[in-house]
Amino acid sequence: MASQRVFQLGLRRAAAPGFRIQPAGRIVQRRFAATQSASHSQAQEILAKQRINRPVSPHLLIYKPQITWYLSVLNRITGLTLSGALYVFGIAYLAAPALGWHLETQSMVAAVAAWPLAVKLGLKSFFALPFFFHSYNGLRHLSWDVGMGFKNAQVIKTGWTVVGLTVATSLYYVFLG
């Protein structure tokens, strides 16, 4: 074993003069770099030239869109929509007594009862679609957290299942609930 180690160290010494062996047997790499001082403007010019030669990260539009992309974006949007609505209503509910607003249950029920049917259905849809989608997609993510459903076919199948369940339960809730 020791002879192999000596042979390897000898090869490294011969192959790369930039490596130096420390007394403890460790190899330390030395980099030979030419340095010179440059003014701030010269440094900025060098940096600008280097930036021109850097590869550009590909934009998402060059890739073929997939259902996982759309569902990921929708999951974030629905989460923000639901939590934002909850925060706005919560703050308004807490500030209502100080501002003289009437957000008690009785006054809210009376106000909603006076709305046209189209407004009621629109508001129910506005909250039903994000709620059910975020819930079903959250269950899908929980299954991924335990290591289930990572194959491409399963991911696509569960994605379309989430979409179908969202539409079905939202329509049921909006028109029959």
C-alpha positions as protocol buffer text, in pm:
chain_id: "A"
residue {
  index: 1
  type: MET
  ca { x: 0 y: 0 z: 0 }
}
residue {
  index: 2
  type: ALA
  ca { x: 281 y: 238 z: 86 }
}
residue {
  index: 3
  type: SER
  ca { x: 452 y: 171 z: -247 }
}
residue {
  index: 4
  type: GLN
  ca { x: 133 y: 272 z: -431 }
}
residue {
  index: 5
  type: ARG
  ca { x: 117 y: 593 z: -235 }
}
residue {
  index: 6
  type: VAL
  ca { x: 481 y: 675 z: -313 }
}
residue {
  index: 7
  type: PHE
  ca { x: 419 y: 601 z: -681 }
}
residue {
  index: 8
  type: GLN
  ca { x: 113 y: 830 z: -687 }
}
residue {
  index: 9
  type: LEU
  ca { x: 302 y: 1112 z: -519 }
}
residue {
  index: 10
  type: GLY
  ca { x: 585 y: 1075 z: -769 }
}
residue {
  index: 11
  type: LEU
  ca { x: 341 y: 1092 z: -1060 }
}
residue {
  index: 12
  type: ARG
  ca { x: 180 y: 1403 z: -919 }
}
residue {
  index: 13
  type: ARG
  ca { x: 516 y: 1572 z: -876 }
}
residue {
  index: 14
  type: ALA
  ca { x: 619 y: 1491 z: -1230 }
}
residue {
  index: 15
  type: ALA
  ca { x: 284 y: 1575 z: -1389 }
}
residue {
  index: 16
  type: ALA
  ca { x: 210 y: 1906 z: -1223 }
}
residue {
  index: 17
  type: PRO
  ca { x: 489 y: 2134 z: -1115 }
}
residue {
  index: 18
  type: GLY
  ca { x: 225 y: 2364 z: -961 }
}
residue {
  index: 19
  type: PHE
  ca { x: 174 y: 2119 z: -677 }
}
residue {
  index: 20
  type: ARG
  ca { x: 397 y: 2118 z: -373 }
}
residue {
  index: 21
  type: ILE
  ca { x: 402 y: 1852 z: -102 }
}
residue {
  index: 22
  type: GLN
  ca { x: 395 y: 1966 z: 256 }
}
residue {
  index: 23
  type: PRO
  ca { x: 599 y: 1783 z: 522 }
}
residue {
  index: 24
  type: ALA
  ca { x: 286 y: 1611 z: 654 }
}
residue {
  index: 25
  type: GLY
  ca { x: 224 y: 1449 z: 313 }
}
residue {
  index: 26
  type: ARG
  ca { x: -51 y: 1688 z: 207 }
}
residue {
  index: 27
  type: ILE
  ca { x: -53 y: 1829 z: -142 }
}
residue {
  index: 28
  type: VAL
  ca { x: -95 y: 2203 z: -174 }
}
residue {
  index: 29
  type: GLN
  ca { x: -172 y: 2356 z: -509 }
}
residue {
  index: 30
  type: ARG
  ca { x: 18 y: 2668 z: -606 }
}
residue {
  index: 31
  type: ARG
  ca { x: -125 y: 2893 z: -871 }
}
residue {
  index: 32
  type: PHE
  ca { x: 112 y: 3096 z: -1075 }
}
residue {
  index: 33
  type: ALA
  ca { x: -74 y: 3411 z: -1172 }
}
residue {
  index: 34
  type: ALA
  ca { x: 60 y: 3730 z: -1312 }
}
residue {
  index: 35
  type: THR
  ca { x: -62 y: 4026 z: -1114 }
}
residue {
  index: 36
  type: GLN
  ca { x: -43 y: 4390 z: -1188 }
}
residue {
  index: 37
  type: SER
  ca { x: -208 y: 4690 z: -1040 }
}
residue {
  index: 38
  type: ALA
  ca { x: -480 y: 4857 z: -1242 }
}
residue {
  index: 39
  type: SER
  ca { x: -679 y: 5171 z: -1193 }
}
residue {
  index: 40
  type: HIS
  ca { x: -1049 y: 5156 z: -1120 }
}
residue {
  index: 41
  type: SER
  ca { x: -1145 y: 5243 z: -1478 }
}
residue {
  index: 42
  type: GLN
  ca { x: -907 y: 4979 z: -1619 }
}
residue {
  index: 43
  type: ALA
  ca { x: -1052 y: 4720 z: -1383 }
}
residue {
  index: 44
  type: GLN
  ca { x: -1403 y: 4811 z: -1499 }
}
residue {
  index: 45
  type: GLU
  ca { x: -1298 y: 4770 z: -1864 }
}
residue {
  index: 46
  type: ILE
  ca { x: -1149 y: 4428 z: -1794 }
}
residue {
  index: 47
  type: LEU
  ca { x: -1465 y: 4325 z: -1612 }
}
residue {
  index: 48
  type: ALA
  ca { x: -1684 y: 4447 z: -1901 }
}
residue {
  index: 49
  type: LYS
  ca { x: -1478 y: 4244 z: -2149 }
}
residue {
  index: 50
  type: GLN
  ca { x: -1508 y: 3935 z: -1929 }
}
residue {
  index: 51
  type: ARG
  ca { x: -1884 y: 3977 z: -1904 }
}
residue {
  index: 52
  type: ILE
  ca { x: -1917 y: 3975 z: -2283 }
}
residue {
  index: 53
  type: ASN
  ca { x: -1759 y: 3629 z: -2296 }
}
residue {
  index: 54
  type: ARG
  ca { x: -1969 y: 3477 z: -2018 }
}
residue {
  index: 55
  type: PRO
  ca { x: -2237 y: 3230 z: -2120 }
}
residue {
  index: 56
  type: VAL
  ca { x: -2593 y: 3354 z: -2089 }
}
residue {
  index: 57
  type: SER
  ca { x: -2832 y: 3154 z: -1879 }
}
residue {
  index: 58
  type: PRO
  ca { x: -3113 y: 3017 z: -2097 }
}
residue {
  index: 59
  type: HIS
  ca { x: -3449 y: 3182 z: -2060 }
}
residue {
  index: 60
  type: LEU
  ca { x: -3751 y: 2973 z: -1968 }
}
residue {
  index: 61
  type: LEU
  ca { x: -3919 y: 3049 z: -2298 }
}
residue {
  index: 62
  type: ILE
  ca { x: -3678 y: 2825 z: -2490 }
}
residue {
  index: 63
  type: TYR
  ca { x: -3804 y: 2517 z: -2305 }
}
residue {
  index: 64
  type: LYS
  ca { x: -4119 y: 2322 z: -2383 }
}
residue {
  index: 65
  type: PRO
  ca { x: -4383 y: 2416 z: -2124 }
}
residue {
  index: 66
  type: GLN
  ca { x: -4498 y: 2132 z: -1900 }
}
residue {
  index: 67
  type: ILE
  ca { x: -4790 y: 2088 z: -1666 }
}
residue {
  index: 68
  type: THR
  ca { x: -4556 y: 2091 z: -1366 }
}
residue {
  index: 69
  type: TRP
  ca { x: -4453 y: 2446 z: -1453 }
}
residue {
  index: 70
  type: TYR
  ca { x: -4805 y: 2572 z: -1477 }
}
residue {
  index: 71
  type: LEU
  ca { x: -4915 y: 2399 z: -1157 }
}
residue {
  index: 72
  type: SER
  ca { x: -4611 y: 2527 z: -969 }
}
residue {
  index: 73
  type: VAL
  ca { x: -4683 y: 2886 z: -1073 }
}
residue {
  index: 74
  type: LEU
  ca { x: -5054 y: 2847 z: -1000 }
}
residue {
  index: 75
  type: ASN
  ca { x: -4979 y: 2697 z: -659 }
}
residue {
  index: 76
  type: ARG
  ca { x: -4778 y: 3005 z: -566 }
}
residue {
  index: 77
  type: ILE
  ca { x: -5037 y: 3246 z: -706 }
}
residue {
  index: 78
  type: THR
  ca { x: -5325 y: 3072 z: -529 }
}
residue {
  index: 79
  type: GLY
  ca { x: -5132 y: 3065 z: -202 }
}
residue {
  index: 80
  type: LEU
  ca { x: -5065 y: 3437 z: -226 }
}
residue {
  index: 81
  type: THR
  ca { x: -5426 y: 3508 z: -325 }
}
residue {
  index: 82
  type: LEU
  ca { x: -5572 y: 3313 z: -36 }
}
residue {
  index: 83
  type: SER
  ca { x: -5331 y: 3436 z: 227 }
}
residue {
  index: 84
  type: GLY
  ca { x: -5353 y: 3795 z: 101 }
}
residue {
  index: 85
  type: ALA
  ca { x: -5733 y: 3788 z: 117 }
}
residue {
  index: 86
  type: LEU
  ca { x: -5719 y: 3642 z: 466 }
}
residue {
  index: 87
  type: TYR
  ca { x: -5480 y: 3911 z: 586 }
}
residue {
  index: 88
  type: VAL
  ca { x: -5680 y: 4194 z: 429 }
}
residue {
  index: 89
  type: PHE
  ca { x: -6005 y: 4069 z: 578 }
}
residue {
  index: 90
  type: GLY
  ca { x: -5843 y: 4002 z: 917 }
}
residue {
  index: 91
  type: ILE
  ca { x: -5697 y: 4351 z: 937 }
}
residue {
  index: 92
  type: ALA
  ca { x: -6024 y: 4506 z: 822 }
}
residue {
  index: 93
  type: TYR
  ca { x: -6216 y: 4302 z: 1079 }
}
residue {
  index: 94
  type: LEU
  ca { x: -5984 y: 4414 z: 1358 }
}
residue {
  index: 95
  type: ALA
  ca { x: -5989 y: 4778 z: 1246 }
}
residue {
  index: 96
  type: ALA
  ca { x: -6367 y: 4788 z: 1185 }
}
residue {
  index: 97
  type: PRO
  ca { x: -6474 y: 4900 z: 1536 }
}
residue {
  index: 98
  type: ALA
  ca { x: -6222 y: 5184 z: 1538 }
}
residue {
  index: 99
  type: LEU
  ca { x: -6321 y: 5299 z: 1188 }
}
residue {
  index: 100
  type: GLY
  ca { x: -6695 y: 5262 z: 1234 }
}
residue {
  index: 101
  type: TRP
  ca { x: -6731 y: 4981 z: 978 }
}
residue {
  index: 102
  type: HIS
  ca { x: -6994 y: 4713 z: 1032 }
}
residue {
  index: 103
  type: LEU
  ca { x: -6830 y: 4377 z: 966 }
}
residue {
  index: 104
  type: GLU
  ca { x: -7044 y: 4181 z: 1207 }
}
residue {
  index: 105
  type: THR
  ca { x: -7197 y: 3859 z: 1079 }
}
residue {
  index: 106
  type: GLN
  ca { x: -7549 y: 3998 z: 1056 }
}
residue {
  index: 107
  type: SER
  ca { x: -7452 y: 4303 z: 852 }
}
residue {
  index: 108
  type: MET
  ca { x: -7229 y: 4097 z: 621 }
}
residue {
  index: 109
  type: VAL
  ca { x: -7507 y: 3842 z: 559 }
}
residue {
  index: 110
  type: ALA
  ca { x: -7752 y: 4122 z: 483 }
}
residue {
  index: 111
  type: ALA
  ca { x: -7508 y: 4289 z: 244 }
}
residue {
  index: 112
  type: VAL
  ca { x: -7433 y: 3965 z: 54 }
}
residue {
  index: 113
  type: ALA
  ca { x: -7803 y: 3881 z: 32 }
}
residue {
  index: 114
  type: ALA
  ca { x: -7859 y: 4211 z: -152 }
}
residue {
  index: 115
  type: TRP
  ca { x: -7594 y: 4135 z: -418 }
}
residue {
  index: 116
  type: PRO
  ca { x: -7697 y: 4017 z: -766 }
}
residue {
  index: 117
  type: LEU
  ca { x: -7657 y: 3645 z: -836 }
}
residue {
  index: 118
  type: ALA
  ca { x: -7370 y: 3702 z: -1083 }
}
residue {
  index: 119
  type: VAL
  ca { x: -7165 y: 3886 z: -820 }
}
residue {
  index: 120
  type: LYS
  ca { x: -7223 y: 3609 z: -565 }
}
residue {
  index: 121
  type: LEU
  ca { x: -7119 y: 3340 z: -814 }
}
residue {
  index: 122
  type: GLY
  ca { x: -6816 y: 3542 z: -919 }
}
residue {
  index: 123
  type: LEU
  ca { x: -6700 y: 3591 z: -561 }
}
residue {
  index: 124
  type: LYS
  ca { x: -6756 y: 3226 z: -477 }
}
residue {
  index: 125
  type: SER
  ca { x: -6558 y: 3127 z: -787 }
}
residue {
  index: 126
  type: PHE
  ca { x: -6280 y: 3371 z: -699 }
}
residue {
  index: 127
  type: PHE
  ca { x: -6227 y: 3192 z: -369 }
}
residue {
  index: 128
  type: ALA
  ca { x: -6332 y: 2837 z: -460 }
}
residue {
  index: 129
  type: LEU
  ca { x: -6090 y: 2782 z: -748 }
}
residue {
  index: 130
  type: PRO
  ca { x: -5776 y: 2889 z: -559 }
}
residue {
  index: 131
  type: PHE
  ca { x: -5886 y: 2716 z: -240 }
}
residue {
  index: 132
  type: PHE
  ca { x: -5954 y: 2377 z: -395 }
}
residue {
  index: 133
  type: PHE
  ca { x: -5655 y: 2392 z: -628 }
}
residue {
  index: 134
  type: HIS
  ca { x: -5416 y: 2488 z: -349 }
}
residue {
  index: 135
  type: SER
  ca { x: -5561 y: 2216 z: -125 }
}
residue {
  index: 136
  type: TYR
  ca { x: -5534 y: 1937 z: -383 }
}
residue {
  index: 137
  type: ASN
  ca { x: -5193 y: 2047 z: -502 }
}
residue {
  index: 138
  type: GLY
  ca { x: -5081 y: 2064 z: -139 }
}
residue {
  index: 139
  type: LEU
  ca { x: -5186 y: 1700 z: -94 }
}
residue {
  index: 140
  type: ARG
  ca { x: -4989 y: 1618 z: -407 }
}
residue {
  index: 141
  type: HIS
  ca { x: -4682 y: 1788 z: -260 }
}
residue {
  index: 142
  type: LEU
  ca { x: -4728 y: 1603 z: 69 }
}
residue {
  index: 143
  type: SER
  ca { x: -4722 y: 1274 z: -122 }
}
residue {
  index: 144
  type: TRP
  ca { x: -4396 y: 1387 z: -279 }
}
residue {
  index: 145
  type: ASP
  ca { x: -4258 y: 1466 z: 66 }
}
residue {
  index: 146
  type: VAL
  ca { x: -4299 y: 1102 z: 166 }
}
residue {
  index: 147
  type: GLY
  ca { x: -4133 y: 991 z: -159 }
}
residue {
  index: 148
  type: MET
  ca { x: -4433 y: 883 z: -365 }
}
residue {
  index: 149
  type: GLY
  ca { x: -4514 y: 972 z: -726 }
}
residue {
  index: 150
  type: PHE
  ca { x: -4184 y: 1098 z: -865 }
}
residue {
  index: 151
  type: LYS
  ca { x: -4193 y: 919 z: -1200 }
}
residue {
  index: 152
  type: ASN
  ca { x: -4275 y: 1146 z: -1494 }
}
residue {
  index: 153
  type: ALA
  ca { x: -4594 y: 958 z: -1581 }
}
residue {
  index: 154
  type: GLN
  ca { x: -4715 y: 982 z: -1221 }
}
residue {
  index: 155
  type: VAL
  ca { x: -4632 y: 1351 z: -1196 }
}
residue {
  index: 156
  type: ILE
  ca { x: -4828 y: 1426 z: -1513 }
}
residue {
  index: 157
  type: LYS
  ca { x: -5118 y: 1203 z: -1408 }
}
residue {
  index: 158
  type: THR
  ca { x: -5146 y: 1358 z: -1061 }
}
residue {
  index: 159
  type: GLY
  ca { x: -5116 y: 1706 z: -1213 }
}
residue {
  index: 160
  type: TRP
  ca { x: -5413 y: 1651 z: -1441 }
}
residue {
  index: 161
  type: THR
  ca { x: -5598 y: 1484 z: -1153 }
}
residue {
  index: 162
  type: VAL
  ca { x: -5549 y: 1800 z: -946 }
}
residue {
  index: 163
  type: VAL
  ca { x: -5681 y: 2013 z: -1232 }
}
residue {
  index: 164
  type: GLY
  ca { x: -5986 y: 1788 z: -1281 }
}
residue {
  index: 165
  type: LEU
  ca { x: -6069 y: 1769 z: -911 }
}
residue {
  index: 166
  type: THR
  ca { x: -6029 y: 2145 z: -878 }
}
residue {
  index: 167
  type: VAL
  ca { x: -6271 y: 2217 z: -1161 }
}
residue {
  index: 168
  type: ALA
  ca { x: -6525 y: 1956 z: -1045 }
}
residue {
  index: 169
  type: THR
  ca { x: -6531 y: 2054 z: -678 }
}
residue {
  index: 170
  type: SER
  ca { x: -6522 y: 2428 z: -754 }
}
residue {
  index: 171
  type: LEU
  ca { x: -6819 y: 2401 z: -988 }
}
residue {
  index: 172
  type: TYR
  ca { x: -7004 y: 2190 z: -732 }
}
residue {
  index: 173
  type: TYR
  ca { x: -6931 y: 2442 z: -456 }
}
residue {
  index: 174
  type: VAL
  ca { x: -7016 y: 2749 z: -665 }
}
residue {
  index: 175
  type: PHE
  ca { x: -7345 y: 2626 z: -811 }
}
residue {
  index: 176
  type: LEU
  ca { x: -7471 y: 2372 z: -555 }
}
residue {
  index: 177
  type: GLY
  ca { x: -7300 y: 2462 z: -228 }
}
